[in-house]
Coordinates of C-alpha atoms in Angstrom, one line a residue:
X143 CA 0.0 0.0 0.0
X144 CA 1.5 3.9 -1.1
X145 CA 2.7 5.4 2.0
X146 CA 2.6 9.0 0.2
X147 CA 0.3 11.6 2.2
X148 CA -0.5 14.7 0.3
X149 CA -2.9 15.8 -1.7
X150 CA -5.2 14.2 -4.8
X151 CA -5.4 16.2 -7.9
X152 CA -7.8 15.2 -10.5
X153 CA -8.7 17.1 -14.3
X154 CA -10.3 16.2 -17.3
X155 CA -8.8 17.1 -21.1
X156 CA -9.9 16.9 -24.5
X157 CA -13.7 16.4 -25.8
X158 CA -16.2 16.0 -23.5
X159 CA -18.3 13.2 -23.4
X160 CA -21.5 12.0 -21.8
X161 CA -20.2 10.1 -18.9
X162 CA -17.1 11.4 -18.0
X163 CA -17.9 12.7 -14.7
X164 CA -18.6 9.4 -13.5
X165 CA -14.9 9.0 -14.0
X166 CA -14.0 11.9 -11.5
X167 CA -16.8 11.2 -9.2
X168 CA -15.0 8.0 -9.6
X169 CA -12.1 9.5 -8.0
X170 CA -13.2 12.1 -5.6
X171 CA -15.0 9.1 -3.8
X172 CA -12.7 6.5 -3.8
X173 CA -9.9 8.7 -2.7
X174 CA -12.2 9.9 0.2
X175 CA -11.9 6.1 1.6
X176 CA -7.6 6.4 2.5
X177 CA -6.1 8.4 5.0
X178 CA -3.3 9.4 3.5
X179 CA -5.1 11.7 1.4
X180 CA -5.6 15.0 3.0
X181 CA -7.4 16.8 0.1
X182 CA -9.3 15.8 -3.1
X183 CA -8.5 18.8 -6.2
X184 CA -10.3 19.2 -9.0
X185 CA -8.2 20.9 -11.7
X186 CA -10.9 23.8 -13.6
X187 CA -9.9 23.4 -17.0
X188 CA -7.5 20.8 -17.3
X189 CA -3.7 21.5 -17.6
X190 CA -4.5 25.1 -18.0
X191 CA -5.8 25.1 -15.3
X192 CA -3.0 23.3 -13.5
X193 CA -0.9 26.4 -14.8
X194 CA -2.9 29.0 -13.3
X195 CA -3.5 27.1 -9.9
X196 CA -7.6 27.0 -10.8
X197 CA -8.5 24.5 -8.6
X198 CA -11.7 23.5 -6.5
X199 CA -11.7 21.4 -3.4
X200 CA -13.6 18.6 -4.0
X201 CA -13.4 17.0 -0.4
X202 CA -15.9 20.0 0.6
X203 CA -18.3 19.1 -2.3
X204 CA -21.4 16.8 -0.6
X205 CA -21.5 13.4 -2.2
X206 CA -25.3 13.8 -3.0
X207 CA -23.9 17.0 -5.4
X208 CA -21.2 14.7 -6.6
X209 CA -23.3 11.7 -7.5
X210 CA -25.6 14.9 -9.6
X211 CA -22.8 15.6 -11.5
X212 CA -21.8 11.9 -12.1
X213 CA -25.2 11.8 -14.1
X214 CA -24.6 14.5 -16.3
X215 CA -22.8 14.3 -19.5
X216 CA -20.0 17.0 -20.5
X217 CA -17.0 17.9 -18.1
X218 CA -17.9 18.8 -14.5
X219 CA -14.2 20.7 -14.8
X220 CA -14.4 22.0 -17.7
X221 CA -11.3 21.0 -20.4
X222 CA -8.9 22.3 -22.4
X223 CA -7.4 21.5 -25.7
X224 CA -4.1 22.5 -24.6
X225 CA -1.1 20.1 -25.8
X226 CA 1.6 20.2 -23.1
X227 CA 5.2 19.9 -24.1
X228 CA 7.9 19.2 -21.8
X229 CA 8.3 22.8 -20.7
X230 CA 4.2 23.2 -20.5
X231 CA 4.4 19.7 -18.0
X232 CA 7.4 21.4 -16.2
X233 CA 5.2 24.4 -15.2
X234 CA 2.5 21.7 -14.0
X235 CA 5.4 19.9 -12.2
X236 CA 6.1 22.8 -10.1
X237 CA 2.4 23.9 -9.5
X238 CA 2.0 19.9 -7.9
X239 CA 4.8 20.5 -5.8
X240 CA 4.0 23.4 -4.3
X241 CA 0.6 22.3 -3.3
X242 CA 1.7 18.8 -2.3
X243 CA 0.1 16.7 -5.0
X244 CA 1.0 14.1 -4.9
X245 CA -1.5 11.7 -6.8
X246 CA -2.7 13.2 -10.2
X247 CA -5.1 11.6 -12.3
X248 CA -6.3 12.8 -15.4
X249 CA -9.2 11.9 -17.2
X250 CA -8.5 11.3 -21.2
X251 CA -7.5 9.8 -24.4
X252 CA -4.3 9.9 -25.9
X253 CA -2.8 13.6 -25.5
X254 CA -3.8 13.5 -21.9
X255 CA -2.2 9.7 -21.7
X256 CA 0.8 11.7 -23.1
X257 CA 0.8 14.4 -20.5
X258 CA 0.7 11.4 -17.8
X259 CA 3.7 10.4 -19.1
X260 CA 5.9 13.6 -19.5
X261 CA 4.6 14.4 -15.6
X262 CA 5.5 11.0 -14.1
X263 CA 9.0 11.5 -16.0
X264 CA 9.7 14.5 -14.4
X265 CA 8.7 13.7 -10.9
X266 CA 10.8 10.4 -11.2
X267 CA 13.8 12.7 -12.6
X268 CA 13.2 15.5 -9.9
X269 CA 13.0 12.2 -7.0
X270 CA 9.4 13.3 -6.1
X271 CA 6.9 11.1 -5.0
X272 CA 4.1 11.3 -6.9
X273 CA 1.4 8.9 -8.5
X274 CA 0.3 9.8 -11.2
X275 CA -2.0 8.0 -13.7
X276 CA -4.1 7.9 -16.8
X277 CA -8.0 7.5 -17.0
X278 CA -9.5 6.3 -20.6
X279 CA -12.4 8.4 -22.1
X280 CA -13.4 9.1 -25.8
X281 CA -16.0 8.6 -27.9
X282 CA -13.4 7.9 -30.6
X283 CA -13.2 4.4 -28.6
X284 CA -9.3 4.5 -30.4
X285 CA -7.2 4.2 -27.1
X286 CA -4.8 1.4 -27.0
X287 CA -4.7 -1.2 -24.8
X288 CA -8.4 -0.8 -24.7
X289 CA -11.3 -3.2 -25.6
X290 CA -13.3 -0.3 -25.9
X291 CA -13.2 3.5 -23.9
X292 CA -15.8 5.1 -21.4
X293 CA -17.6 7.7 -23.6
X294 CA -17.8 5.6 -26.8
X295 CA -20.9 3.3 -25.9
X296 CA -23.4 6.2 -24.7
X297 CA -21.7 8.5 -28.3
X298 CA -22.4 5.3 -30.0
X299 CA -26.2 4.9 -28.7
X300 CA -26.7 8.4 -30.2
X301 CA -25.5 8.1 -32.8
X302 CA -27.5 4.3 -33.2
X303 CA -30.7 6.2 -32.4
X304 CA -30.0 8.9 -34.5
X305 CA -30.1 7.3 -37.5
X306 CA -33.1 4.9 -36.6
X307 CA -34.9 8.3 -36.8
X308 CA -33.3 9.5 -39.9
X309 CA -34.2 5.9 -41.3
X310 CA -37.9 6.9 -40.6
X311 CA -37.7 10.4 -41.9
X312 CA -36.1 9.0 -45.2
X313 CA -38.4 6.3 -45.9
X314 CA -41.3 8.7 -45.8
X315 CA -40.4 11.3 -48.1
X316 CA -37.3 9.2 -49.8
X317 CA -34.3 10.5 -51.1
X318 CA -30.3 10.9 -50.5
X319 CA -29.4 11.4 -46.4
X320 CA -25.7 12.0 -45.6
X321 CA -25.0 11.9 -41.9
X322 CA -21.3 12.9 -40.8
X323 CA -20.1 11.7 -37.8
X324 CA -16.9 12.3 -35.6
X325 CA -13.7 10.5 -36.3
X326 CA -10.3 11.5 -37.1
X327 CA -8.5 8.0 -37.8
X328 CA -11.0 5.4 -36.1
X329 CA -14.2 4.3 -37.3
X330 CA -16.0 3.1 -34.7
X331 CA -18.5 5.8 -33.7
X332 CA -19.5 6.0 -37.6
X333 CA -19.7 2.3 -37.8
X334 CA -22.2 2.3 -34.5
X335 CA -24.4 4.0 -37.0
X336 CA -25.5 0.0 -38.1
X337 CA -26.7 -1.1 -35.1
X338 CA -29.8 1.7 -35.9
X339 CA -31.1 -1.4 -38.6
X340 CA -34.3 -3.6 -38.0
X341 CA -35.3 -3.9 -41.4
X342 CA -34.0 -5.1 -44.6
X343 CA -33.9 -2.3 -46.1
X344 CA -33.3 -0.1 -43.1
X345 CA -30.6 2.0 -43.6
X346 CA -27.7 3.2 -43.5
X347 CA -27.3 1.3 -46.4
X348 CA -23.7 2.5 -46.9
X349 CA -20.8 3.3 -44.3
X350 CA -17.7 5.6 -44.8
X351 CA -14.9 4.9 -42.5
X352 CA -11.4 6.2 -42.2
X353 CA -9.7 3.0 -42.4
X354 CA -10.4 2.3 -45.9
X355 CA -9.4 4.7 -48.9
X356 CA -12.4 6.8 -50.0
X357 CA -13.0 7.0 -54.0
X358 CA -15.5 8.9 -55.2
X359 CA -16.2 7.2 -58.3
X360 CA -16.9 4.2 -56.1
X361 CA -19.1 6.3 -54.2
X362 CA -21.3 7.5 -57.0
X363 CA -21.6 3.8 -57.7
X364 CA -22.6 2.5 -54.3
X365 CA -25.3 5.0 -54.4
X366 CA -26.8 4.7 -57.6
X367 CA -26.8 0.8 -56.7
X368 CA -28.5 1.7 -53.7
X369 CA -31.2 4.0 -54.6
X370 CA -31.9 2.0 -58.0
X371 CA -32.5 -0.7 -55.3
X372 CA -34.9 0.9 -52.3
X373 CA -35.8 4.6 -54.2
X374 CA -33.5 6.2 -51.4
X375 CA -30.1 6.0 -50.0
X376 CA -29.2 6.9 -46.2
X377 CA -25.4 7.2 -45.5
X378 CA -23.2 7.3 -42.5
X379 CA -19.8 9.0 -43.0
X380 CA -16.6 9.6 -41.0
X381 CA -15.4 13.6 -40.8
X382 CA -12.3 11.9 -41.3
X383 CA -12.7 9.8 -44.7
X384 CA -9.8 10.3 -46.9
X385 CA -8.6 9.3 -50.4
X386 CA -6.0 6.7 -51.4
X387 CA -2.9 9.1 -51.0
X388 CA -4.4 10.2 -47.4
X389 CA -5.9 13.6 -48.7
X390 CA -8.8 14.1 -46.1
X391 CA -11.5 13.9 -48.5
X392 CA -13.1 17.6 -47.5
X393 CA -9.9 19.0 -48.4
X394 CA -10.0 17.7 -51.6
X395 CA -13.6 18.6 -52.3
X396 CA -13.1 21.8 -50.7
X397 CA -10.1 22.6 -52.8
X398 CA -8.1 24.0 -50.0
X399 CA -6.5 23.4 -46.5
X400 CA -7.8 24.5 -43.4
X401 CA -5.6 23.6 -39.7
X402 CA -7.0 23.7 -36.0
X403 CA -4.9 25.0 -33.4
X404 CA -3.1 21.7 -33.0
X405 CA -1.8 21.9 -36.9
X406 CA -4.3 19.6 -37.7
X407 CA -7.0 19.4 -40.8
X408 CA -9.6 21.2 -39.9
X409 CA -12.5 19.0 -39.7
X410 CA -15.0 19.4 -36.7
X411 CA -16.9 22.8 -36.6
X412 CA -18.1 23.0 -39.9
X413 CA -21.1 21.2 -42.0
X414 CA -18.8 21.3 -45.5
X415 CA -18.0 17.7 -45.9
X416 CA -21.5 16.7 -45.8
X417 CA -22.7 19.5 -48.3
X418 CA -19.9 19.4 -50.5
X419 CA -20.6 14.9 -50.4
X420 CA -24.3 16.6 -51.4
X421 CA -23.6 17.7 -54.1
X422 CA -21.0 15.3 -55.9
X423 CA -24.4 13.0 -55.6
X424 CA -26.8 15.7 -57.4
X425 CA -23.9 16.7 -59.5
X426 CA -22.9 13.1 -60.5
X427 CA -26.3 11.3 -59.9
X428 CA -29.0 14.0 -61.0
X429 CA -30.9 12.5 -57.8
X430 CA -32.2 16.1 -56.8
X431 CA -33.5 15.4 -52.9
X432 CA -29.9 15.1 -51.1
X433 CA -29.3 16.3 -48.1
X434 CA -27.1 16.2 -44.8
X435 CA -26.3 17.1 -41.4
X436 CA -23.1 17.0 -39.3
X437 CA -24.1 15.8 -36.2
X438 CA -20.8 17.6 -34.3
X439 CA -21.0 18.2 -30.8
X440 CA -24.5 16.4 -30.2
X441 CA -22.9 13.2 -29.7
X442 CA -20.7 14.3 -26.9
X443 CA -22.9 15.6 -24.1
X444 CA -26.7 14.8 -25.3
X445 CA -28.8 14.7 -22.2
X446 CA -31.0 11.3 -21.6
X447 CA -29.2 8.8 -24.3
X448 CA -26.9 7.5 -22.0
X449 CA -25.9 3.9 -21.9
X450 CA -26.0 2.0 -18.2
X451 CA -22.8 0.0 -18.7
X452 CA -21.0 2.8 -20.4
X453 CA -21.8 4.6 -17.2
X454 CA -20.6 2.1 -14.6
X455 CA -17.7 1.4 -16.5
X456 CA -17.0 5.4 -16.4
X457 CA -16.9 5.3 -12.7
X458 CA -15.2 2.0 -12.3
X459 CA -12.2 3.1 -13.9
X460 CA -12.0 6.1 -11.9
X461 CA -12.4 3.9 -8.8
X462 CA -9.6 1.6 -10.5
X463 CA -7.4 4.5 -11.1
X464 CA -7.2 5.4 -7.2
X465 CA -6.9 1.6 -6.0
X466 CA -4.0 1.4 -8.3
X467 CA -2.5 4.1 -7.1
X468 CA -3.2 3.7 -3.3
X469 CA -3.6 0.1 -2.9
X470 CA -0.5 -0.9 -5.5
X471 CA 1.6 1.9 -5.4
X472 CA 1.9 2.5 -9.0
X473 CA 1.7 4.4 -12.1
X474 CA 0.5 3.6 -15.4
X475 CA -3.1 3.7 -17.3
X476 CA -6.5 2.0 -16.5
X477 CA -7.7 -0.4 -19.4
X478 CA -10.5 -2.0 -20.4
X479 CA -10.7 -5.8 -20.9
X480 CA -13.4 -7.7 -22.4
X481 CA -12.1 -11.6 -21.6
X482 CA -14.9 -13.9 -22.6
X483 CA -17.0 -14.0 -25.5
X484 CA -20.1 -12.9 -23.5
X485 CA -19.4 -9.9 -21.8
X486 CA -17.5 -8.8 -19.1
X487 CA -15.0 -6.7 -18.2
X488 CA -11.3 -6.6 -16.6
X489 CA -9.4 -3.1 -15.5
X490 CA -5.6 -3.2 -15.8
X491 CA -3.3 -0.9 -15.6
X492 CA -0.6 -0.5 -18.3
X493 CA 2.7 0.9 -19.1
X494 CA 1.4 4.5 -20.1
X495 CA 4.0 4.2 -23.0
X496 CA 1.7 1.7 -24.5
X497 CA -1.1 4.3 -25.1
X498 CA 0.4 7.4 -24.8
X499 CA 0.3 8.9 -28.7
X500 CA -1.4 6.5 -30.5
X501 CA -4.2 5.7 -32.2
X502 CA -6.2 2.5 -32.3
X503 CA -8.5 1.5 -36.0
X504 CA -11.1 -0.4 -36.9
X505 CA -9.9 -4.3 -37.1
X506 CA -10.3 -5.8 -40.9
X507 CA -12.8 -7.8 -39.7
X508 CA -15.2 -5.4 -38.3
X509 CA -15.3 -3.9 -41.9
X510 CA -17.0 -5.3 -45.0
X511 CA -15.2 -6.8 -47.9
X512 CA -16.6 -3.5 -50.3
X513 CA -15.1 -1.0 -47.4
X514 CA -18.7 0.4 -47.2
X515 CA -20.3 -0.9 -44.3
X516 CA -19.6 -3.5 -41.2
X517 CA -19.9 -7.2 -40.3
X518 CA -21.5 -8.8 -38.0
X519 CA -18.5 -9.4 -36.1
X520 CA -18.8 -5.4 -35.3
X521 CA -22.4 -5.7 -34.0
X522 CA -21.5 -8.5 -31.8
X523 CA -18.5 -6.5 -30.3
X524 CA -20.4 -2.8 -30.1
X525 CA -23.9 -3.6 -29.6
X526 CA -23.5 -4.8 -25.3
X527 CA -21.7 -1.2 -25.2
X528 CA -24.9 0.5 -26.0
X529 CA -26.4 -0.6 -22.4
X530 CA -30.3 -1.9 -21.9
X531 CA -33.1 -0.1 -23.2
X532 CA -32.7 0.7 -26.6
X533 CA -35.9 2.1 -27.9
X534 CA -37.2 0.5 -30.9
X535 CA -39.2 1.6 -34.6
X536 CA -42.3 -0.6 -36.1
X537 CA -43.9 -0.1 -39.1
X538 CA -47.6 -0.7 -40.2
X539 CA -48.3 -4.1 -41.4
X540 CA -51.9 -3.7 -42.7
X541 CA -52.5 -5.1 -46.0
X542 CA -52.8 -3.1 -49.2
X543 CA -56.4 -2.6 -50.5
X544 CA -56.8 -3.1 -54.0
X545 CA -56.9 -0.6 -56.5
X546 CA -60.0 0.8 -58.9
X547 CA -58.6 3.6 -60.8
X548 CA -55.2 2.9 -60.7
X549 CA -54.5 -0.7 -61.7

């Protein structure tokens, strides 16, 4: 057992996502249970607000409040999309010190896992005791190490549901529907778009994923298959499809280059990879009732679609996280195992090196021979992450009267 006494500092980073609070409730609760803690810190604003000592004391916060806030999506603490270097952690370093921290955990994907690392570096190299450790979340579901990530299954339920309602609206008026979803370099949350299918010709019938090279001639083709087939076509598509040579694909069809903060494509924050996928289809097709929606930050923090086992996997790690670092006296990052068939679940903690930075894809087989939609091996994997409860469409079954006039 760690025989460090000091303070607990806890933050979130990056995206948001429904049931990331659960994570830091998580924390603040489980850490309440050792006496070596004398203070529970929440860090306002991530790292930033490490920097500029923004911290509230969570120990004072009433467990009724804490158990509110578990229940609501979006970060409790706010986040940041600041990107520590070495110098950035440096300034956290000393902050720590000076207020005795010395068990940090920080609620993330991989940039934070990175920022774990850099810290626990510098504490070893300084001889400072200090835990410090890594808590998975993202919808993108695209950590290493990781059967799946707290965030992704309740995302993935929205976006699931979201389509079975665009199915609806699509069959009644029929026509082309483009839904873009988030996803840099991991399909999953895209893909999570099947499990919305009841019917045979529920859609979507076709699914975009970053994994696989996006042509657009093959495109045109797929949907003129399609909605020769059914009379309309409903499509699920990653923001971060891209073409054979890795051109993110609104950059081509935009015709120029925009960059985020980090340096990186600019692809959240903006509906032009759906219109501009639009109009290739009226353009190329002639099909004249196309249209889209980006479903951006909707599937991060939407209030009542949240899935019961993403939740209590949320807080679980968080608990983990604090066990690991009290009960073993080590660092490292919580992960999720799934080790039968069935499902269950496993919490481990890694070597941070083994997530910190990278990126985890779709496997081959969760993906389609054609590279435009999923298997059932994906369904079997995604749909328990989902949770209980899923609502569910019917359609009218009367039979057709014959016709008089029209025969």
């Amino acid at each position: 057992m760690s025989r460090l006494v000091g303070k607990v500092l806890v933050a979130q980073g990056g995206g948001p996502t429904p049931v990331i609070n659960q994570s830091v409730v998580g924390v603040a609760l489980e850490a309440r249970k050792f006496s070596q803690v004398t203070s529970i810190y929440g860090a306002v604003h991530g790292v930033r607000g490490i920097i500029d000592e923004n911290f509230v004391d969570l120990t004072r916060e009433t467990t009724h409040n804490l158990e509110q806030v578990a229940g609501t999506p979006s970060s409790g603490l706010l986040s940041t999309r600041d990107k520590p270097d070495e110098e950035y952690c440096a300034r956290m370093f000393k902050v720590m010190q000076a207020h005795d921290i010395r068990y940090f955990f920080y609620v993330g994907g991989n940039d934070s896992s990175d920022t774990v690392r850099i810290v626990n570096e510098q504490a070893k190299a300084a001889n400072y005791d200090l835990r410090a450790i890594h808590i998975p979340k993202t919808i993108d579901n695209d950590l290493e190490e990781n059967d799946h990530c707290p965030g992704f299954g309740s995302a993935a339920r929205f976006v699931s549901q979201a389509f079975q309602g665009v199915n609806l609206d699509n069959r009644a008026l029929r026509g082309v529907y483009i839904g873009i979803v988030m996803g840099r370099h991991a399909g999953f949350l895209t893909a999570a778009s099947a499990l919305a299918r009841k019917y045979v010709d529920d859609g979507p019938h076709l699914i975009y994923l970053p994994e696989r090279a996006f042509d657009t001639d093959k495109f045109l083709a797929d949907v003129d298959r399609v909605y020769k087939e059914h009379g309309l076509v409903t499509i699920a598509a990653s923001e971060g499809i891209s073409d054979a040579n890795g051109t993110a694909m609104i950059t081509k069809l935009l015709g120029k280059e925009e960059r985020d903060s980090h340096g990186n494509i600019q692809l959240s924050g903006t509906g032009a990879l759906g219109d501009l996928l639009a109009n290739t289809i009226r353009d190329g097709l002639g099909i004249k009732r196309v249209r889209s929606d980006t479903f951006g930050y909707l599937q991060r923090s939407f209030m009542g679609v949240v899935s019961d086992r993403d939740a209590r996997e949320a807080r679980e790690v968080g608990e983990k996280a604090v066990q690991f670092a009290m009960w073993d006296d080590v660092d490292g990052s919580v992960a999720i195992k799934r080790p039968v068939l069935d499902y269950s679940v496993d919490y481990e903690l890694v070597d941070i090196k083994k997530v910190a930075g990278k990126t985890k894809h779709m496997p081959d087989e969760f993906i389609n021979a054609e590279g435009n939609g999923v298997t059932q091996a994906f369904h079997a994997y995604c749909r328990p992450l989902l949770g209980g409860g899923l609502p569910e469409s019917h359609r009218l079954r009367a039979p057709a009267v014959a016709k008089i006039l029209n025969k």
